[in-house]
PDB file of C-alpha atoms and ligand atoms in Angstrom:
ATOM      1  CA  UNK A  22      69.510  47.726  89.535  1.00  0.00           C
ATOM      2  CA  UNK A  23      67.506  46.163  91.885  1.00  0.00           C
ATOM      3  CA  UNK A  24      64.613  45.334  89.180  1.00  0.00           C
ATOM      4  CA  UNK A  25      68.038  43.525  86.761  1.00  0.00           C
ATOM      5  CA  UNK A  26      68.921  41.904  89.777  1.00  0.00           C
ATOM      6  CA  UNK A  27      65.462  40.258  89.898  1.00  0.00           C
ATOM      7  CA  UNK A  28      65.683  39.362  86.070  1.00  0.00           C
ATOM      8  CA  UNK A  29      68.505  37.614  86.106  1.00  0.00           C
ATOM      9  CA  UNK A  30      67.542  35.767  89.031  1.00  0.00           C
ATOM     10  CA  UNK A  31      63.994  34.207  87.133  1.00  0.00           C
ATOM     11  CA  UNK A  32      66.675  33.686  83.849  1.00  0.00           C
ATOM     12  CA  UNK A  33      68.625  31.408  85.913  1.00  0.00           C
ATOM     13  CA  UNK A  34      66.048  29.670  87.424  1.00  0.00           C
ATOM     14  CA  UNK A  35      64.137  29.579  84.065  1.00  0.00           C
ATOM     15  CA  UNK A  36      68.079  28.147  82.717  1.00  0.00           C
ATOM     16  CA  UNK A  37      68.374  25.501  85.999  1.00  0.00           C
ATOM     17  CA  UNK A  38      64.467  24.387  85.433  1.00  0.00           C
ATOM     18  CA  UNK A  39      65.150  23.669  81.527  1.00  0.00           C
ATOM     19  CA  UNK A  40      69.047  22.247  81.887  1.00  0.00           C
ATOM     20  CA  UNK A  41      67.505  20.110  84.909  1.00  0.00           C
ATOM     21  CA  UNK A  42      64.907  18.312  82.857  1.00  0.00           C
ATOM     22  CA  UNK A  43      66.765  17.536  80.273  1.00  0.00           C
ATOM     23  CA  UNK A  44      69.538  16.243  82.633  1.00  0.00           C
ATOM     24  CA  UNK A  45      67.667  14.006  84.403  1.00  0.00           C
ATOM     25  CA  UNK A  46      67.669  11.960  80.980  1.00  0.00           C
ATOM     26  CA  UNK A  47      65.530  10.230  78.319  1.00  0.00           C
ATOM     27  CA  UNK A  48      61.558  11.671  78.747  1.00  0.00           C
ATOM     28  CA  UNK A  49      61.506  14.206  75.809  1.00  0.00           C
ATOM     29  CA  UNK A  50      62.701  11.523  73.340  1.00  0.00           C
ATOM     30  CA  UNK A  51      59.480   9.006  74.718  1.00  0.00           C
ATOM     31  CA  UNK A  52      62.442   7.037  75.711  1.00  0.00           C
ATOM     32  CA  UNK A  53      62.408   5.773  79.489  1.00  0.00           C
ATOM     33  CA  UNK A  54      65.067   7.654  81.499  1.00  0.00           C
ATOM     34  CA  UNK A  55      67.783   4.982  82.822  1.00  0.00           C
ATOM     35  CA  UNK A  56      67.764   4.874  87.094  1.00  0.00           C
ATOM     36  CA  UNK A  57      70.618   3.530  89.288  1.00  0.00           C
ATOM     37  CA  UNK A  58      69.525   0.971  91.075  1.00  0.00           C
ATOM     38  CA  UNK A  59      68.665   1.964  94.901  1.00  0.00           C
ATOM     39  CA  UNK A  60      70.109  -0.090  97.423  1.00  0.00           C
ATOM     40  CA  UNK A  61      68.087  -1.350 100.463  1.00  0.00           C
ATOM     41  CA  UNK A  62      69.187  -0.127 103.861  1.00  0.00           C
ATOM     42  CA  UNK A  63      66.299  -0.876 105.761  1.00  0.00           C
ATOM     43  CA  UNK A  64      63.893  -4.227 105.974  1.00  0.00           C
ATOM     44  CA  UNK A  65      61.516  -4.728 108.039  1.00  0.00           C
ATOM     45  CA  UNK A  66      62.844  -2.373 110.565  1.00  0.00           C
ATOM     46  CA  UNK A  67      66.096  -3.734 110.916  1.00  0.00           C
ATOM     47  CA  UNK A  68      68.920  -0.985 109.693  1.00  0.00           C
ATOM     48  CA  UNK A  69      71.504  -2.829 106.599  1.00  0.00           C
ATOM     49  CA  UNK A  70      74.943  -2.900 105.758  1.00  0.00           C
ATOM     50  CA  UNK A  71      75.840  -0.937 102.367  1.00  0.00           C
ATOM     51  CA  UNK A  72      76.936  -2.904  99.297  1.00  0.00           C
ATOM     52  CA  UNK A  73      79.987  -0.395 100.115  1.00  0.00           C
ATOM     53  CA  UNK A  74      80.608  -1.681 102.996  1.00  0.00           C
ATOM     54  CA  UNK A  75      82.838  -4.736 102.228  1.00  0.00           C
ATOM     55  CA  UNK A  76      86.478  -3.629 102.884  1.00  0.00           C
ATOM     56  CA  UNK A  77      87.914  -4.833  99.882  1.00  0.00           C
ATOM     57  CA  UNK A  78      87.688  -8.064  97.548  1.00  0.00           C
ATOM     58  CA  UNK A  79      89.780 -10.447  99.000  1.00  0.00           C
ATOM     59  CA  UNK A  80      89.043 -13.282  96.655  1.00  0.00           C
ATOM     60  CA  UNK A  81      92.087 -15.594  95.458  1.00  0.00           C
ATOM     61  CA  UNK A  82      91.822 -14.228  91.488  1.00  0.00           C
ATOM     62  CA  UNK A  83      90.373 -11.215  91.902  1.00  0.00           C
ATOM     63  CA  UNK A  84      86.329 -10.400  90.807  1.00  0.00           C
ATOM     64  CA  UNK A  85      85.373 -12.894  88.174  1.00  0.00           C
ATOM     65  CA  UNK A  86      83.582 -11.397  84.817  1.00  0.00           C
ATOM     66  CA  UNK A  87      80.796 -13.890  83.837  1.00  0.00           C
ATOM     67  CA  UNK A  88      78.935 -13.375  80.054  1.00  0.00           C
ATOM     68  CA  UNK A  89      75.227 -13.975  81.433  1.00  0.00           C
ATOM     69  CA  UNK A  90      74.820 -15.187  77.481  1.00  0.00           C
ATOM     70  CA  UNK A  91      77.082 -18.643  77.647  1.00  0.00           C
ATOM     71  CA  UNK A  92      76.979 -18.916  81.511  1.00  0.00           C
ATOM     72  CA  UNK A  93      75.209 -22.243  82.615  1.00  0.00           C
ATOM     73  CA  UNK A  94      75.120 -23.591  86.263  1.00  0.00           C
ATOM     74  CA  UNK A  95      75.669 -27.341  86.537  1.00  0.00           C
ATOM     75  CA  UNK A  96      73.943 -29.918  89.151  1.00  0.00           C
ATOM     76  CA  UNK A  97      76.322 -32.641  88.719  1.00  0.00           C
ATOM     77  CA  UNK A  98      77.542 -35.738  90.620  1.00  0.00           C
ATOM     78  CA  UNK A  99      75.323 -38.130  92.384  1.00  0.00           C
ATOM     79  CA  UNK A 100      72.103 -37.148  90.665  1.00  0.00           C
ATOM     80  CA  UNK A 101      69.534 -38.864  88.164  1.00  0.00           C
ATOM     81  CA  UNK A 102      69.115 -35.996  86.007  1.00  0.00           C
ATOM     82  CA  UNK A 103      72.873 -33.681  85.557  1.00  0.00           C
ATOM     83  CA  UNK A 104      70.891 -30.380  85.044  1.00  0.00           C
ATOM     84  CA  UNK A 105      72.374 -27.793  83.222  1.00  0.00           C
ATOM     85  CA  UNK A 106      70.432 -24.247  84.482  1.00  0.00           C
ATOM     86  CA  UNK A 107      70.978 -20.457  82.392  1.00  0.00           C
ATOM     87  CA  UNK A 108      70.869 -17.696  84.601  1.00  0.00           C
ATOM     88  CA  UNK A 109      67.117 -16.693  83.502  1.00  0.00           C
ATOM     89  CA  UNK A 110      66.063 -20.550  84.095  1.00  0.00           C
ATOM     90  CA  UNK A 111      67.379 -20.273  87.818  1.00  0.00           C
ATOM     91  CA  UNK A 112      65.668 -16.680  88.672  1.00  0.00           C
ATOM     92  CA  UNK A 113      62.520 -17.127  86.685  1.00  0.00           C
ATOM     93  CA  UNK A 114      61.505 -20.709  87.163  1.00  0.00           C
ATOM     94  CA  UNK A 115      61.726 -21.300  90.982  1.00  0.00           C
ATOM     95  CA  UNK A 116      60.525 -19.369  93.586  1.00  0.00           C
ATOM     96  CA  UNK A 117      62.202 -16.668  95.446  1.00  0.00           C
ATOM     97  CA  UNK A 118      62.982 -15.511  98.839  1.00  0.00           C
ATOM     98  CA  UNK A 119      64.253 -12.820 101.006  1.00  0.00           C
ATOM     99  CA  UNK A 120      66.487 -13.023 104.036  1.00  0.00           C
ATOM    100  CA  UNK A 121      68.314 -10.966 106.066  1.00  0.00           C
ATOM    101  CA  UNK A 122      71.536 -12.592 107.296  1.00  0.00           C
ATOM    102  CA  UNK A 123      75.549 -11.545 108.034  1.00  0.00           C
ATOM    103  CA  UNK A 124      78.390 -12.414 106.495  1.00  0.00           C
ATOM    104  CA  UNK A 125      81.514 -12.853 108.765  1.00  0.00           C
ATOM    105  CA  UNK A 126      84.848 -12.940 107.374  1.00  0.00           C
ATOM    106  CA  UNK A 127      87.403 -13.921 109.225  1.00  0.00           C
ATOM    107  CA  UNK A 128      89.828 -10.853 108.634  1.00  0.00           C
ATOM    108  CA  UNK A 129      87.516  -9.924 111.404  1.00  0.00           C
ATOM    109  CA  UNK A 130      84.673  -7.811 109.503  1.00  0.00           C
ATOM    110  CA  UNK A 131      81.078  -8.324 108.926  1.00  0.00           C
ATOM    111  CA  UNK A 132      77.886  -7.375 107.003  1.00  0.00           C
ATOM    112  CA  UNK A 133      74.479  -7.119 107.082  1.00  0.00           C
ATOM    113  CA  UNK A 134      72.273  -7.482 103.961  1.00  0.00           C
ATOM    114  CA  UNK A 135      68.959  -7.916 102.555  1.00  0.00           C
ATOM    115  CA  UNK A 136      69.737 -11.176 100.467  1.00  0.00           C
ATOM    116  CA  UNK A 137      67.707 -12.411  97.539  1.00  0.00           C
ATOM    117  CA  UNK A 138      67.548 -15.846  95.821  1.00  0.00           C
ATOM    118  CA  UNK A 139      66.715 -19.772  95.038  1.00  0.00           C
ATOM    119  CA  UNK A 140      66.889 -22.207  97.534  1.00  0.00           C
ATOM    120  CA  UNK A 141      69.590 -24.627  96.738  1.00  0.00           C
ATOM    121  CA  UNK A 142      67.412 -27.274  98.273  1.00  0.00           C
ATOM    122  CA  UNK A 143      65.201 -26.541  95.148  1.00  0.00           C
ATOM    123  CA  UNK A 144      67.869 -26.556  92.384  1.00  0.00           C
ATOM    124  CA  UNK A 145      69.165 -30.504  93.946  1.00  0.00           C
ATOM    125  CA  UNK A 146      65.629 -31.675  94.639  1.00  0.00           C
ATOM    126  CA  UNK A 147      65.339 -31.233  90.460  1.00  0.00           C
ATOM    127  CA  UNK A 148      68.097 -33.197  89.839  1.00  0.00           C
ATOM    128  CA  UNK A 149      66.952 -36.278  91.982  1.00  0.00           C
ATOM    129  CA  UNK A 150      70.114 -36.627  94.393  1.00  0.00           C
ATOM    130  CA  UNK A 151      71.152 -40.380  94.957  1.00  0.00           C
ATOM    131  CA  UNK A 152      70.451 -41.683  98.299  1.00  0.00           C
ATOM    132  CA  UNK A 153      73.811 -41.957  99.038  1.00  0.00           C
ATOM    133  CA  UNK A 154      74.871 -38.067  98.714  1.00  0.00           C
ATOM    134  CA  UNK A 155      76.077 -36.836 101.986  1.00  0.00           C
ATOM    135  CA  UNK A 156      78.430 -33.366 100.812  1.00  0.00           C
ATOM    136  CA  UNK A 157      77.572 -30.691  98.193  1.00  0.00           C
ATOM    137  CA  UNK A 158      80.443 -29.409  96.544  1.00  0.00           C
ATOM    138  CA  UNK A 159      80.676 -25.994  95.163  1.00  0.00           C
ATOM    139  CA  UNK A 160      82.543 -24.952  92.367  1.00  0.00           C
ATOM    140  CA  UNK A 161      83.180 -21.301  91.042  1.00  0.00           C
ATOM    141  CA  UNK A 162      84.942 -19.582  87.880  1.00  0.00           C
ATOM    142  CA  UNK A 163      87.988 -18.517  89.886  1.00  0.00           C
ATOM    143  CA  UNK A 164      88.914 -22.430  90.877  1.00  0.00           C
ATOM    144  CA  UNK A 165      87.495 -21.687  94.234  1.00  0.00           C
ATOM    145  CA  UNK A 166      85.485 -24.258  95.729  1.00  0.00           C
ATOM    146  CA  UNK A 167      84.039 -25.071  99.008  1.00  0.00           C
ATOM    147  CA  UNK A 168      81.671 -27.943 100.331  1.00  0.00           C
ATOM    148  CA  UNK A 169      78.903 -27.795 102.540  1.00  0.00           C
ATOM    149  CA  UNK A 170      76.369 -31.039 104.003  1.00  0.00           C
ATOM    150  CA  UNK A 171      73.626 -31.914 102.423  1.00  0.00           C
ATOM    151  CA  UNK A 172      71.568 -31.900 105.510  1.00  0.00           C
ATOM    152  CA  UNK A 173      72.786 -28.574 106.193  1.00  0.00           C
ATOM    153  CA  UNK A 174      71.514 -27.273 102.994  1.00  0.00           C
ATOM    154  CA  UNK A 175      68.195 -28.984 102.953  1.00  0.00           C
ATOM    155  CA  UNK A 176      67.563 -27.894 107.003  1.00  0.00           C
ATOM    156  CA  UNK A 177      67.902 -24.719 106.946  1.00  0.00           C
ATOM    157  CA  UNK A 178      66.482 -22.782 103.618  1.00  0.00           C
ATOM    158  CA  UNK A 179      70.190 -21.988 102.467  1.00  0.00           C
ATOM    159  CA  UNK A 180      69.997 -19.189  99.179  1.00  0.00           C
ATOM    160  CA  UNK A 181      71.455 -19.421  96.412  1.00  0.00           C
ATOM    161  CA  UNK A 182      71.650 -15.030  95.795  1.00  0.00           C
ATOM    162  CA  UNK A 183      71.171 -13.387  93.146  1.00  0.00           C
ATOM    163  CA  UNK A 184      70.700  -9.985  94.407  1.00  0.00           C
ATOM    164  CA  UNK A 185      72.041  -8.148  97.565  1.00  0.00           C
ATOM    165  CA  UNK A 186      69.735  -5.204  99.455  1.00  0.00           C
ATOM    166  CA  UNK A 187      67.525  -5.576  96.461  1.00  0.00           C
ATOM    167  CA  UNK A 188      70.322  -4.924  93.603  1.00  0.00           C
ATOM    168  CA  UNK A 189      71.482  -7.582  90.723  1.00  0.00           C
ATOM    169  CA  UNK A 190      74.925  -8.778  92.676  1.00  0.00           C
ATOM    170  CA  UNK A 191      77.969  -6.509  91.224  1.00  0.00           C
ATOM    171  CA  UNK A 192      80.717  -8.223  89.301  1.00  0.00           C
ATOM    172  CA  UNK A 193      82.974  -8.058  92.227  1.00  0.00           C
ATOM    173  CA  UNK A 194      80.199  -9.478  94.617  1.00  0.00           C
ATOM    174  CA  UNK A 195      79.559 -12.561  92.905  1.00  0.00           C
ATOM    175  CA  UNK A 196      77.531 -12.261  89.891  1.00  0.00           C
ATOM    176  CA  UNK A 197      75.686 -14.213  88.757  1.00  0.00           C
ATOM    177  CA  UNK A 198      75.371 -15.801  91.954  1.00  0.00           C
ATOM    178  CA  UNK A 199      76.539 -16.202  95.617  1.00  0.00           C
ATOM    179  CA  UNK A 200      75.571 -19.149  98.336  1.00  0.00           C
ATOM    180  CA  UNK A 201      74.627 -17.692 101.448  1.00  0.00           C
ATOM    181  CA  UNK A 202      75.935 -20.281 104.196  1.00  0.00           C
ATOM    182  CA  UNK A 203      74.390 -18.518 106.755  1.00  0.00           C
ATOM    183  CA  UNK A 204      75.647 -19.165 110.452  1.00  0.00           C
ATOM    184  CA  UNK A 205      79.078 -20.475 108.577  1.00  0.00           C
ATOM    185  CA  UNK A 206      82.344 -18.634 108.282  1.00  0.00           C
ATOM    186  CA  UNK A 207      82.757 -15.898 105.080  1.00  0.00           C
ATOM    187  CA  UNK A 208      84.997 -18.603 103.227  1.00  0.00           C
ATOM    188  CA  UNK A 209      81.970 -21.051 102.578  1.00  0.00           C
ATOM    189  CA  UNK A 210      80.199 -17.903 100.779  1.00  0.00           C
ATOM    190  CA  UNK A 211      81.085 -19.082  97.379  1.00  0.00           C
ATOM    191  CA  UNK A 212      80.214 -16.033  94.797  1.00  0.00           C
ATOM    192  CA  UNK A 213      80.858 -16.598  90.844  1.00  0.00           C
ATOM    193  CA  UNK A 214      78.897 -20.309  91.863  1.00  0.00           C
ATOM    194  CA  UNK A 215      79.086 -22.052  88.295  1.00  0.00           C
ATOM    195  CA  UNK A 216      78.570 -26.315  89.641  1.00  0.00           C
ATOM    196  CA  UNK A 217      77.122 -28.305  92.286  1.00  0.00           C
ATOM    197  CA  UNK A 218      78.297 -30.944  92.846  1.00  0.00           C
ATOM    198  CA  UNK A 219      76.452 -34.191  95.137  1.00  0.00           C
ATOM    199  CA  UNK A 220      79.071 -36.394  96.831  1.00  0.00           C
ATOM    200  CA  UNK A 221      79.568 -39.096  99.307  1.00  0.00           C
ATOM    201  CA  UNK A 222      83.031 -37.725  99.540  1.00  0.00           C
ATOM    202  CA  UNK A 223      82.903 -36.721 103.500  1.00  0.00           C
ATOM    203  CA  UNK A 224      87.093 -36.059 103.494  1.00  0.00           C
ATOM    204  CA  UNK A 225      86.462 -33.239 100.448  1.00  0.00           C
ATOM    205  CA  UNK A 226      88.326 -30.128 101.564  1.00  0.00           C
ATOM    206  CA  UNK A 227      87.752 -26.856  99.532  1.00  0.00           C
ATOM    207  CA  UNK A 228      90.220 -24.211  98.973  1.00  0.00           C
ATOM    208  CA  UNK A 229      90.367 -22.564 102.470  1.00  0.00           C
ATOM    209  CA  UNK A 230      89.481 -25.799 104.103  1.00  0.00           C
ATOM    210  CA  UNK A 231      92.484 -27.782 102.805  1.00  0.00           C
ATOM    211  CA  UNK A 232      95.149 -24.385 104.107  1.00  0.00           C
ATOM    212  CA  UNK A 233      93.865 -25.185 107.659  1.00  0.00           C
ATOM    213  CA  UNK A 234      90.575 -23.543 108.018  1.00  0.00           C
ATOM    214  CA  UNK A 235      87.816 -25.833 109.876  1.00  0.00           C
ATOM    215  CA  UNK A 236      85.635 -27.633 107.636  1.00  0.00           C
ATOM    216  CA  UNK A 237      82.317 -26.849 109.371  1.00  0.00           C
ATOM    217  CA  UNK A 238      82.854 -23.415 109.463  1.00  0.00           C
ATOM    218  CA  UNK A 239      80.298 -22.585 112.230  1.00  0.00           C
ATOM    219  CA  UNK A 240      80.687 -19.075 113.358  1.00  0.00           C
ATOM    220  CA  UNK A 241      80.683 -20.480 117.033  1.00  0.00           C
ATOM    221  CA  UNK A 242      83.260 -21.957 116.979  1.00  0.00           C
ATOM    222  CA  UNK A 243      87.068 -20.855 116.076  1.00  0.00           C
ATOM    223  CA  UNK A 244      88.206 -21.440 112.299  1.00  0.00           C
ATOM    224  CA  UNK A 245      91.256 -23.009 112.566  1.00  0.00           C
ATOM    225  CA  UNK A 246      91.646 -26.920 112.640  1.00  0.00           C
ATOM    226  CA  UNK A 247      93.097 -27.617 116.116  1.00  0.00           C
ATOM    227  CA  UNK A 248      95.512 -30.654 114.904  1.00  0.00           C
ATOM    228  CA  UNK A 249      96.599 -28.017 111.863  1.00  0.00           C
ATOM    229  CA  UNK A 250      98.016 -26.225 114.339  1.00  0.00           C
ATOM    230  CA  UNK A 251      99.219 -28.967 116.382  1.00  0.00           C
ATOM    231  CA  UNK A 252     100.940 -31.087 113.081  1.00  0.00           C
ATOM    232  CA  UNK A 253     100.321 -28.917 110.251  1.00  0.00           C
ATOM    233  CA  UNK A 254     101.308 -25.344 109.932  1.00  0.00           C
ATOM    234  CA  UNK A 255     103.822 -24.979 112.627  1.00  0.00           C
ATOM    235  CA  UNK A 256     104.994 -28.397 112.911  1.00  0.00           C
ATOM    236  CA  UNK A 257     105.705 -30.428 116.002  1.00  0.00           C
TER     237      UNK A 257
HETATM  238  N1  MTE B 306      84.883 -17.412  94.277  1.00  0.00           N
HETATM  239  C1  MTE B 306      84.841 -17.289  95.220  1.00  0.00           C
HETATM  240  N2  MTE B 306      84.349 -16.794  96.378  1.00  0.00           N
HETATM  241  C2  MTE B 306      84.557 -16.662  97.287  1.00  0.00           C
HETATM  242  C3  MTE B 306      86.162 -16.024  97.863  1.00  0.00           C
HETATM  243  C4  MTE B 306      86.736 -16.696  96.689  1.00  0.00           C
HETATM  244  O1  MTE B 306      87.944 -16.401  97.231  1.00  0.00           O
HETATM  245  N3  MTE B 306      86.401 -17.076  95.642  1.00  0.00           N
HETATM  246  N4  MTE B 306      86.608 -15.850  99.115  1.00  0.00           N
HETATM  247  C5  MTE B 306      85.387 -15.614 100.476  1.00  0.00           C
HETATM  248  C6  MTE B 306      85.574 -15.053 100.939  1.00  0.00           C
HETATM  249  S1  MTE B 306      87.320 -15.523 102.069  1.00  0.00           S
HETATM  250  C7  MTE B 306      84.470 -14.228 101.935  1.00  0.00           C
HETATM  251  S2  MTE B 306      84.810 -13.776 103.820  1.00  0.00           S
HETATM  252  C8  MTE B 306      83.244 -13.569 101.458  1.00  0.00           C
HETATM  253  C9  MTE B 306      83.269 -12.910 100.664  1.00  0.00           C
HETATM  254  O2  MTE B 306      84.464 -12.102 100.499  1.00  0.00           O
HETATM  255  P1  MTE B 306      84.104 -10.475  99.746  1.00  0.00           P
HETATM  256  O3  MTE B 306      84.894  -9.376 100.409  1.00  0.00           O
HETATM  257  O4  MTE B 306      85.796 -10.720  98.841  1.00  0.00           O
HETATM  258  O5  MTE B 306      83.231 -10.505  98.845  1.00  0.00           O
HETATM  259  O6  MTE B 306      83.643 -14.421  99.607  1.00  0.00           O
HETATM  260  C10 MTE B 306      83.964 -16.228  99.972  1.00  0.00           C
HETATM  261  N5  MTE B 306      83.419 -16.272  98.189  1.00  0.00           N
HETATM  262 MO1   MO B 307      86.887 -13.911 104.045  1.00  0.00          MO
END
């Protein structure tokens, strides 16, 4: 009786080892197995949020699916050489940088993540901005736009991220590129970026900015334009 039990245990153990090996995937055929990307959750002693900590996607038209083969990032407007870059040209031809930055949405949630990408200033410099340039207008696949002062972009090592926590941006998180607009409210963190337009139009207002949100969007200030409350939204 006892011996029979031990025999069955050994058979189960062997069966588990065999199916376990097969289940791990691929090695037996000589093909490398595919591993899930592993998210980084701690960086230089700092705990990070998870990619799954975003409450929900609240973008204006929902997640955009971009076909990376036909994708081009345009650098347009007041530049000596209007430029179009493929995904690989951006990710492979420019130095990449990492930094931990927190995204704060006006809805009250935030996520602290390790971002990896290229400097927007490197992309802009390559296209040769004209001296009249004051504003950088970002356009996205869903028609969303936002803008930031050229000085802010050039002086703060602002990234166009292609990875978060070591993982390529998922489609709902902005693949191929999201702007890491650090120290600015979440609505400046444009996802699915398709075009970087250099402009001298200091009156330009992006999607949420033209609907009453602060154009400077500094985290240490409120996010509503005061005069909008006084005259616009609620009348005189
Ligand atoms: N293209 C595009 N980018 C966008 C938005 C959008 O609607 N469209 N929403 C912004 C807002 S309001 C926030 S808070 C951040 C992060 O939002 P998420 O949770 O939808 O990723 O993305 C920003 N980038
Ligand atoms: Mo937001």
